[in-house]
Short mmCIF file of C-alpha atoms in Angstrom, two decimals:
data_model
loop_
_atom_site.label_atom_id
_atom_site.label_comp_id
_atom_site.label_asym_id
_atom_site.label_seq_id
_atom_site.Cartn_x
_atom_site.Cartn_y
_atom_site.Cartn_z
CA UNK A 115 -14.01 -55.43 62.03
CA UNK A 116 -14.38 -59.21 62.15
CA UNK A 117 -17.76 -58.45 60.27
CA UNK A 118 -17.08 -55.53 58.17
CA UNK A 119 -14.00 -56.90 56.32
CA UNK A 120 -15.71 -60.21 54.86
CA UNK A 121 -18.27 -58.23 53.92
CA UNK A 122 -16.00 -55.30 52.06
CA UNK A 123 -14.28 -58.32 50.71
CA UNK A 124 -17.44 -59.41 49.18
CA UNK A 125 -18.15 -56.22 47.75
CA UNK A 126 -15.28 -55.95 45.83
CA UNK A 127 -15.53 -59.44 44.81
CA UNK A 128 -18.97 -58.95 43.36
CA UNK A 129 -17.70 -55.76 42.23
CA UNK A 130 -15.05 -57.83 40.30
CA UNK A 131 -12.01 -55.31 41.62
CA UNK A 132 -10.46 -57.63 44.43
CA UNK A 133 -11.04 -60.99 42.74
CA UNK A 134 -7.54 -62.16 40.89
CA UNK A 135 -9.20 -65.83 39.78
CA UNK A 136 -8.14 -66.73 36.32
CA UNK A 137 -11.17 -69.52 35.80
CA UNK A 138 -13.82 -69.82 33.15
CA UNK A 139 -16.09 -68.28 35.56
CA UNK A 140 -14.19 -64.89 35.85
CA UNK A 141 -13.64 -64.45 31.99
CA UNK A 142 -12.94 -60.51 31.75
CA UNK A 143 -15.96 -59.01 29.32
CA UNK A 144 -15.29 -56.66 26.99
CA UNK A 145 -15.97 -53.15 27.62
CA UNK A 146 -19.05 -51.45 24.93
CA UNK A 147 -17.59 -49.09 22.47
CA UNK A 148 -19.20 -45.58 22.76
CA UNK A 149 -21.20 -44.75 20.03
CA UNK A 150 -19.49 -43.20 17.14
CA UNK A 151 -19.68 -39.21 17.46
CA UNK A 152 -21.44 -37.71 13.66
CA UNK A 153 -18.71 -36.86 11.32
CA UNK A 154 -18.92 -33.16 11.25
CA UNK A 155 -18.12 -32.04 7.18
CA UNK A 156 -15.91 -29.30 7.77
CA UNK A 157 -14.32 -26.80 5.40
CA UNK A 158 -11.26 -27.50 4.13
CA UNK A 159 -11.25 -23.95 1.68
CA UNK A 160 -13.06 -21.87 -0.46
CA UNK A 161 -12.70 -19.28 -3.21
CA UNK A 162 -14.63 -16.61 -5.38
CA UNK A 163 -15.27 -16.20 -8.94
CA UNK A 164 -16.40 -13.73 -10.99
CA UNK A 165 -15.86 -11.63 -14.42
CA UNK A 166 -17.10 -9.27 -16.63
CA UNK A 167 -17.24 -5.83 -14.53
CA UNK A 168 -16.00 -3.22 -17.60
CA UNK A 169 -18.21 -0.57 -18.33
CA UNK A 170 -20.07 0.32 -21.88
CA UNK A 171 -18.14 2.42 -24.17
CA UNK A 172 -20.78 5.05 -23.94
CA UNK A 173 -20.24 5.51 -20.12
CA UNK A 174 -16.29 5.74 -20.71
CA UNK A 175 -14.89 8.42 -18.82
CA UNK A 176 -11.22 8.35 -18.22
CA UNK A 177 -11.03 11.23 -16.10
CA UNK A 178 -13.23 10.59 -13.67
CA UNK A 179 -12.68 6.53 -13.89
CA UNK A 180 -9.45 5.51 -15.22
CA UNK A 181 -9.99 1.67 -14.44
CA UNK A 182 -12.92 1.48 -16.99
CA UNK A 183 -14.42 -0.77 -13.89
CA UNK A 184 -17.93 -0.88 -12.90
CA UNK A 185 -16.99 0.60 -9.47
CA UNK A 186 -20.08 0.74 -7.55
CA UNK A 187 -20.13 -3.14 -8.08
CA UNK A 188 -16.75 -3.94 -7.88
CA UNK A 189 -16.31 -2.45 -4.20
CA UNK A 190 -19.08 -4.01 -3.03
CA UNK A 191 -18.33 -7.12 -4.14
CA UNK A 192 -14.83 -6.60 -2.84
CA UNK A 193 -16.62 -5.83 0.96
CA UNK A 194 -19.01 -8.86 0.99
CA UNK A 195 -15.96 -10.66 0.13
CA UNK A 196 -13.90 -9.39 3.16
CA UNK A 197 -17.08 -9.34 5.71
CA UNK A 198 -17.28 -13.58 5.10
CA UNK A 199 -16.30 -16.13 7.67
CA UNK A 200 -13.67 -17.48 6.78
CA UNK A 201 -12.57 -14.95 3.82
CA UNK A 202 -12.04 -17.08 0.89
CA UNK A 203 -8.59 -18.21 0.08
CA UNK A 204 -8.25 -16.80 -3.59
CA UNK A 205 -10.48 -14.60 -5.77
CA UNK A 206 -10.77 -15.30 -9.40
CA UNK A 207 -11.08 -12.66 -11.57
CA UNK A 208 -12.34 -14.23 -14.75
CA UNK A 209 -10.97 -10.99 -17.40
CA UNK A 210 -13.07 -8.20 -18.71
CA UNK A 211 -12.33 -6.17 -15.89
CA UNK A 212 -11.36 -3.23 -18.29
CA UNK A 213 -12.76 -2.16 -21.06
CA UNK A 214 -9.85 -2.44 -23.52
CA UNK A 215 -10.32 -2.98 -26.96
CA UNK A 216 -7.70 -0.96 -27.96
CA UNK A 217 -5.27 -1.17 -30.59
CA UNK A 218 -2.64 0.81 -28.42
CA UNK A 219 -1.36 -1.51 -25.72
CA UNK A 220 -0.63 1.64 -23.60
CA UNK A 221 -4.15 2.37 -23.14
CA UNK A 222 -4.72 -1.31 -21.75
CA UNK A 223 -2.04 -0.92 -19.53
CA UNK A 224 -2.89 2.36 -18.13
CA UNK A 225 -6.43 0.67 -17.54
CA UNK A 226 -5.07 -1.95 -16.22
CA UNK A 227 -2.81 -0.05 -13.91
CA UNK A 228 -5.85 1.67 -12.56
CA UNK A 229 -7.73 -1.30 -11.76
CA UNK A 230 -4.91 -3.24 -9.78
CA UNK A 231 -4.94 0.58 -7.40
CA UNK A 232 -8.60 -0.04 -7.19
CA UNK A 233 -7.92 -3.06 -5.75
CA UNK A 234 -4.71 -2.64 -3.66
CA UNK A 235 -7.29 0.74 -1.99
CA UNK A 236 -10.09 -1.87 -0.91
CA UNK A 237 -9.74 -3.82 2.31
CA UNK A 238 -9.66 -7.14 0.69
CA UNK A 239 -6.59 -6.45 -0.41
CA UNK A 240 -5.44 -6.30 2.97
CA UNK A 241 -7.14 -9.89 4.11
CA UNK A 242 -5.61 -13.11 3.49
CA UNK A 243 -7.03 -13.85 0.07
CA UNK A 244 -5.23 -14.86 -2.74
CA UNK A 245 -6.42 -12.79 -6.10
CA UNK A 246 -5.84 -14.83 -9.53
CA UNK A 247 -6.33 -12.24 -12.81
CA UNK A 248 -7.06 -13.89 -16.27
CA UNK A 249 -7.49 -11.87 -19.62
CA UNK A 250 -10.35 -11.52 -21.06
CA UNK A 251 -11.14 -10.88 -24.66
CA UNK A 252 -11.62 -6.99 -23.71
CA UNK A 253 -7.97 -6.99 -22.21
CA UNK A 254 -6.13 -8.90 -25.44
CA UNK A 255 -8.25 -7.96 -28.51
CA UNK A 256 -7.37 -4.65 -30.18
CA UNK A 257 -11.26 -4.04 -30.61
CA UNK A 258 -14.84 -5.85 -31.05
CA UNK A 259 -14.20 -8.68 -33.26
CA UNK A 260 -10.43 -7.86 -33.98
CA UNK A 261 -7.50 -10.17 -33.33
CA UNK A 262 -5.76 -10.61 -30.32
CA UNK A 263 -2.44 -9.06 -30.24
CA UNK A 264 1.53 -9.87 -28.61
CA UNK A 265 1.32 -6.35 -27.41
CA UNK A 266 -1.58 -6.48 -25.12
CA UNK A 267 -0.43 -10.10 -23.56
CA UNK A 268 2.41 -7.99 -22.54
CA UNK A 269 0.55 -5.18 -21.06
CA UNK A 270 -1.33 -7.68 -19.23
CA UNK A 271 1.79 -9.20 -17.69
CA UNK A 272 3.35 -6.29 -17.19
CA UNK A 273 0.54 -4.65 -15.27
CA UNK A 274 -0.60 -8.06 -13.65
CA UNK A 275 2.21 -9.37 -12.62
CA UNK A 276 1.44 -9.62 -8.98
CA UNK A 277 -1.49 -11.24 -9.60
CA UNK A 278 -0.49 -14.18 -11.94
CA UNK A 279 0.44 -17.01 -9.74
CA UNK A 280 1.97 -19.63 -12.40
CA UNK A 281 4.39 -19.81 -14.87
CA UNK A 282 4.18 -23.98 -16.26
CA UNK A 283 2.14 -22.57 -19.58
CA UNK A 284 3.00 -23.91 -23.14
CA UNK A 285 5.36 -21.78 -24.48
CA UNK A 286 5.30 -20.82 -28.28
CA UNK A 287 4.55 -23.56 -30.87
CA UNK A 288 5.08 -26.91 -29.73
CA UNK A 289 2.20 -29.55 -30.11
CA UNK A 290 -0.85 -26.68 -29.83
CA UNK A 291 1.03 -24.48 -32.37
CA UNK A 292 0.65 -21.02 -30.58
CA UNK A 293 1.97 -18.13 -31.86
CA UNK A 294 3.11 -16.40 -28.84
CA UNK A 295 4.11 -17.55 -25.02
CA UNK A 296 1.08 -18.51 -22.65
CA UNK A 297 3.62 -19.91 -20.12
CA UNK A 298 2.09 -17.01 -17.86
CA UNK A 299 -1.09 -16.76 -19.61
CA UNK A 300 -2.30 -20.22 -19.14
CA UNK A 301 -0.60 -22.29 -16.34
CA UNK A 302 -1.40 -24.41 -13.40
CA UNK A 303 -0.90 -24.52 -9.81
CA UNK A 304 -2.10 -26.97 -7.01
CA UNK A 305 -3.26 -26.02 -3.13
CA UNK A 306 -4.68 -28.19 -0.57
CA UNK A 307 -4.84 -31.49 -2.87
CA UNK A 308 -6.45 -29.24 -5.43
CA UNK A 309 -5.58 -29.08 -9.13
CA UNK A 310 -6.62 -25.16 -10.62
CA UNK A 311 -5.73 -24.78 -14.05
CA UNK A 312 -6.05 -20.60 -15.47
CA UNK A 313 -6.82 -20.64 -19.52
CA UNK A 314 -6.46 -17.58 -21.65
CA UNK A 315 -9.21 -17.95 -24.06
CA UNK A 316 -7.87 -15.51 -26.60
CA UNK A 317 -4.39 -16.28 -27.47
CA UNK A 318 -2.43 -14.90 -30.27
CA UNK A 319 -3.86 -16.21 -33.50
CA UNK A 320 -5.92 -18.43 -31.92
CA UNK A 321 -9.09 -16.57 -30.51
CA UNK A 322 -11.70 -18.08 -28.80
CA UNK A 323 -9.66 -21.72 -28.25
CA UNK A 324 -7.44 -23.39 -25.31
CA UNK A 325 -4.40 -25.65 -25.75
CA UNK A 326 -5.83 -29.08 -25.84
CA UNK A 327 -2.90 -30.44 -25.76
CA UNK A 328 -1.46 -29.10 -22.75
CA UNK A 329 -4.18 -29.23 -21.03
CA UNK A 330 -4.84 -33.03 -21.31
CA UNK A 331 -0.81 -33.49 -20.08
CA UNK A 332 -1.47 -31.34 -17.55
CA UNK A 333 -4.41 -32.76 -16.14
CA UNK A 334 -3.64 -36.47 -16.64
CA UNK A 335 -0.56 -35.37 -14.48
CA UNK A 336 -2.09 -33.80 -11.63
CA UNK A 337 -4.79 -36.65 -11.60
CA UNK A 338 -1.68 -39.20 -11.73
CA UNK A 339 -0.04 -37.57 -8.83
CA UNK A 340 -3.28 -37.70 -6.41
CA UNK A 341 -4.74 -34.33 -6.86
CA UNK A 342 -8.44 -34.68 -5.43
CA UNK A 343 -10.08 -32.06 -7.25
CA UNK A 344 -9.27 -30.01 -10.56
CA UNK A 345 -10.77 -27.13 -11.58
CA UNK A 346 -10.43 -24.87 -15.00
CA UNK A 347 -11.36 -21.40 -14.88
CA UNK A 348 -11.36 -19.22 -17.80
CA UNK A 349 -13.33 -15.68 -19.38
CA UNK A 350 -15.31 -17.48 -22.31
CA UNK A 351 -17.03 -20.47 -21.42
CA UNK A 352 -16.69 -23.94 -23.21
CA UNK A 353 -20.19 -24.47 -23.38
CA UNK A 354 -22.10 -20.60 -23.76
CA UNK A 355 -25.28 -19.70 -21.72
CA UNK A 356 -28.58 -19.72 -24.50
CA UNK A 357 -27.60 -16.30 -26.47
CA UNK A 358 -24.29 -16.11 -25.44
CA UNK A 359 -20.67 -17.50 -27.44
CA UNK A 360 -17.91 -19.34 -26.04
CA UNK A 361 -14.62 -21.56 -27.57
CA UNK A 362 -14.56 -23.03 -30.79
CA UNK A 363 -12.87 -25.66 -29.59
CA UNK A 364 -14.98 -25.95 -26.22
CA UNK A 365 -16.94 -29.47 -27.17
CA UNK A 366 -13.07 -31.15 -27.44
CA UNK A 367 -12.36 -29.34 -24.44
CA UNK A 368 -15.05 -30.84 -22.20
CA UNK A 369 -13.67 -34.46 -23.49
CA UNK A 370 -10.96 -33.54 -21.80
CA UNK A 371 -12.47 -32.67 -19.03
CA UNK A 372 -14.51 -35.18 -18.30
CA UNK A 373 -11.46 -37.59 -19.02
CA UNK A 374 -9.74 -36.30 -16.53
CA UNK A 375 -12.50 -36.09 -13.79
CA UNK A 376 -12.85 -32.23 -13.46
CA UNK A 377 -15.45 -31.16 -11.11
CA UNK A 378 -16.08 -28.02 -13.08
CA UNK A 379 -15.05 -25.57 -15.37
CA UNK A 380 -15.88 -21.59 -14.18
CA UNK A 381 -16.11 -18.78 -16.87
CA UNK A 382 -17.62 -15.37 -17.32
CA UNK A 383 -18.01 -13.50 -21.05
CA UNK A 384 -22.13 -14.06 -20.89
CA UNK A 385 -23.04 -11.04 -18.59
CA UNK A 386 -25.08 -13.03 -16.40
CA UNK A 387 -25.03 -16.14 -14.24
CA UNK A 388 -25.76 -19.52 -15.70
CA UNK A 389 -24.68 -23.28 -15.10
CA UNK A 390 -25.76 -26.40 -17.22
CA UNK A 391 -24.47 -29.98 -17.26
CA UNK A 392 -24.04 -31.73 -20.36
CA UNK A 393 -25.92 -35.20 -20.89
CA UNK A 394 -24.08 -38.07 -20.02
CA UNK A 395 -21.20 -35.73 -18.24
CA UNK A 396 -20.12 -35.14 -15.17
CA UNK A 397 -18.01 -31.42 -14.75
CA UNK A 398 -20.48 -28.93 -14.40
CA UNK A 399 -20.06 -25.41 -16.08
CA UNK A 400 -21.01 -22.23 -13.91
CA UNK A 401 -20.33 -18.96 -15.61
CA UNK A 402 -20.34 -15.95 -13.34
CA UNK A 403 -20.14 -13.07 -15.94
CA UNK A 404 -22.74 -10.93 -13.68
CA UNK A 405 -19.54 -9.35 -12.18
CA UNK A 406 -21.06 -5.49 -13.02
CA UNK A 407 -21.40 -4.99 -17.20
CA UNK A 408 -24.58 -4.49 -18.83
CA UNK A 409 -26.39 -7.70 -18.55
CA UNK A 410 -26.76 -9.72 -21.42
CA UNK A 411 -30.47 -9.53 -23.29
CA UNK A 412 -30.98 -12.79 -22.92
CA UNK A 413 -30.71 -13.58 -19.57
CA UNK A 414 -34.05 -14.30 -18.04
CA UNK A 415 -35.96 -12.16 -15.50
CA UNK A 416 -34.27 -14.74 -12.46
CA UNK A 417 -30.64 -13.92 -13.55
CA UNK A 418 -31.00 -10.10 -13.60
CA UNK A 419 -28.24 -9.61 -11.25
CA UNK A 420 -24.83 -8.93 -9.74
CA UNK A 421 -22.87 -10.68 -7.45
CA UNK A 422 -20.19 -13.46 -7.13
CA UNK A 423 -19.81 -17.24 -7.02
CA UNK A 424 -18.34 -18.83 -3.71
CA UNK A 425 -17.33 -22.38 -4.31
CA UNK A 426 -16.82 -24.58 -0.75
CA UNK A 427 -14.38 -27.19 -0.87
CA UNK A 428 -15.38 -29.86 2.30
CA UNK A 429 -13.33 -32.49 4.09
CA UNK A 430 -15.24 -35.04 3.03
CA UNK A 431 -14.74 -34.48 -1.08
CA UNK A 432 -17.98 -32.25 -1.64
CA UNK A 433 -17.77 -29.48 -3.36
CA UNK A 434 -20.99 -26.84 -3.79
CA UNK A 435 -21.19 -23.73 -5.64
CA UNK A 436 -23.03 -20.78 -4.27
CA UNK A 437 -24.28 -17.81 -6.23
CA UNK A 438 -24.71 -14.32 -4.42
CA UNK A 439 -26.58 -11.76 -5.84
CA UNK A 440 -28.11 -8.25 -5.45
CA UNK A 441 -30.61 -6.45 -7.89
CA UNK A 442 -29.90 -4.12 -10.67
CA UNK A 443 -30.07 -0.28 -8.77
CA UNK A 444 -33.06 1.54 -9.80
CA UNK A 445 -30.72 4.34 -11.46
CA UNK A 446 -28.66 1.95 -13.70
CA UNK A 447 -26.09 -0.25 -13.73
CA UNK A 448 -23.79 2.13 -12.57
CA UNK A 449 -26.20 3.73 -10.02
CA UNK A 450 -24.88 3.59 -5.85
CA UNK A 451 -25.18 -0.29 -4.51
CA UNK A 452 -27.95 0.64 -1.23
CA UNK A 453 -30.04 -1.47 1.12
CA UNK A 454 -32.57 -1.77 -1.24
CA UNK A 455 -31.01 -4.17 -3.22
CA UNK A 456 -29.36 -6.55 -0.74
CA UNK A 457 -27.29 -9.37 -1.77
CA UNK A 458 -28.68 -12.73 -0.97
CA UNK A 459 -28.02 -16.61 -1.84
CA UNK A 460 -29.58 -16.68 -5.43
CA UNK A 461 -28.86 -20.16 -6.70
CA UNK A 462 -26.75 -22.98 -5.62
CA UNK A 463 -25.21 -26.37 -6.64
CA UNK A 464 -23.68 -30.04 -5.88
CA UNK A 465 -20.85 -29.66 -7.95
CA UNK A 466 -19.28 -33.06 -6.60
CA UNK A 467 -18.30 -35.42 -9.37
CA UNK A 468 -20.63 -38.40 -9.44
#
């Protein structure tokens, strides 16, 4: 023992556990910091876009399809949506999802009607996604070319309802002189630091525009209260694809939202996918009109197809579009979705503002 304790002693001494000098020579060193761990960019949510899904007049068949929707497409899209990891947290469905164009409001309800029990029957209905509905000009216009009418806004309310998630719209008049209430029309909402802002595209008496006005208080407000991202979705497109027509008032409207910082604006009307960013601007436009309608004529050989748009929100601020898409079936656009035309990533884009 005599030998073994001076040496244990020493040990621990050298070992600097039983040594309780304070000198110089016994200065405590600090202990290495581990090396940072890689940030891992996580998900912080997601959602879906897409429009135009009406069928032709010529294929218009009540009895057999009283939703006027292009149903092959529409379920599938509804079951891709359903089978992905996590499901997205809100669907929107950017108008001409009917065929419309009626001058009888009860006809675009009973359309309407049809399409929202198309929906409620498919098991994304049942998942927990969020579905947002805009008009389009198919669902507000009394035919090709005609006005929009009070009637049909009030169809698409009325049939709608449970899928219009705002009610902060201009109302009639004030400083963008509408003719009828958009309060439920066009309105805004936030979700996870997110700013989404709905536009009807075709109001009353003032067809193929947006409300300028409210739209620059509205997003200098949710920029002014620390929203981190804003978004404007709507059925015709500020900016049209090459072919295609959008809002008269669209250049004034990207002003705005570039002002404001907008990430992006997301549209449908041109049946086919497309996005472009302007010179010297940052929002990007992406318009996902391939939702199931005849494809527009001008859409080149790359863009022949349908799908959806799945836009990924991250953690650390990025944001990136993704466009799924399957081909046309052999047997027409209304022809059975198989395995020969499987849906795959077709395009995809940095949507961050920078």
């Amino acid at each position: 023992m005599k030998i073994l304790i001076p040496l244990a002693v020493g040990l621990l001494a050298a070992l600097g556990l039983a040594s309780c000098h304070t000198g110089p020579d016994a200065m405590p060193q600090p202990t290495p910091s581990p090396a940072p761990a890689a940030v891992r960019d996580t998900l912080a949510y997601s959602f879906a876009v897409l429009g135009c899904n009406r069928v032709d007049n010529s294929d218009l068949n009540l009895a057999a399809n009283p939703s006027t929707a292009n149903v092959p497409q529409l379920n599938q899209t509804y079951t891709e949506l359903a089978a992905l990891k996590p499901v997205p947290d809100y669907l929107f469905f950017m108008g001409d999802m009917v065929l419309g164009y009626s001058p009888d409001s009860a006809v675009i309800g009973h359309e309407l009607r049809a399409w929202v029990r198309l929906y409620q029957a498919a098991p994304l209905s049942r998942t927990s996604i969020r579905l947002v509905a805009m008009p389009g000009n198919h669902e507000v216009m009394s035919g090709k070319n005609q006005p929009s009418f009070a009637g049909a806004e009030l169809a698409w309310r009325n049939a709608m309802r449970p899928y219009i998630v705002g009610s902060n719209g201009p109302g009639a008049g004030g400083p963008d002189q509408l003719a009828t209430d958009q309060s439920r029309l066009t309105y805004s909402f936030d979700y996870k630091k997110s700013h989404f802002v709905v536009l009807n595209t075709d109001p009353v008496g003032a067809e193929a525009t947006v409300p300028l006005a409210w739209l620059q208080t509205d997003l200098a407000a949710a920029r002014a209260k620390g929203s981190k991202h804003l978004f404007a979705f709507g059925h015709k497109p500020a900016l049209p694809a090459p072919g295609g027509d959008g809002l008269r008032n669209g250049g004034s409207m990207w002003d705005v939202l570039e002002a404001n910082h907008a990430e992006a604006m997301l549209a449908a009307h041109n049946h086919l996918y497309f996005r472009s960013q302007q010179p010297n601007y940052h929002p990007w436009q992406v318009i996902a009109g391939n939702g199931g309608s005849v494809l527009d004529a001008s859409a080149s050989p790359n863009k022949l197809f349908y799908g959806y748009t799945l836009v990924k929100v991250f953690t650390s601020g990025k944001v990136k579009a993704y466009s799924y898409g399957r081909d046309l079936p052999a047997n027409g656009y209304l022809g059975a979705v198989t395995t020969a035309t499987p849906t795959t990533v077709r395009d995809s884009v940095d949507l961050t503002w920078k």
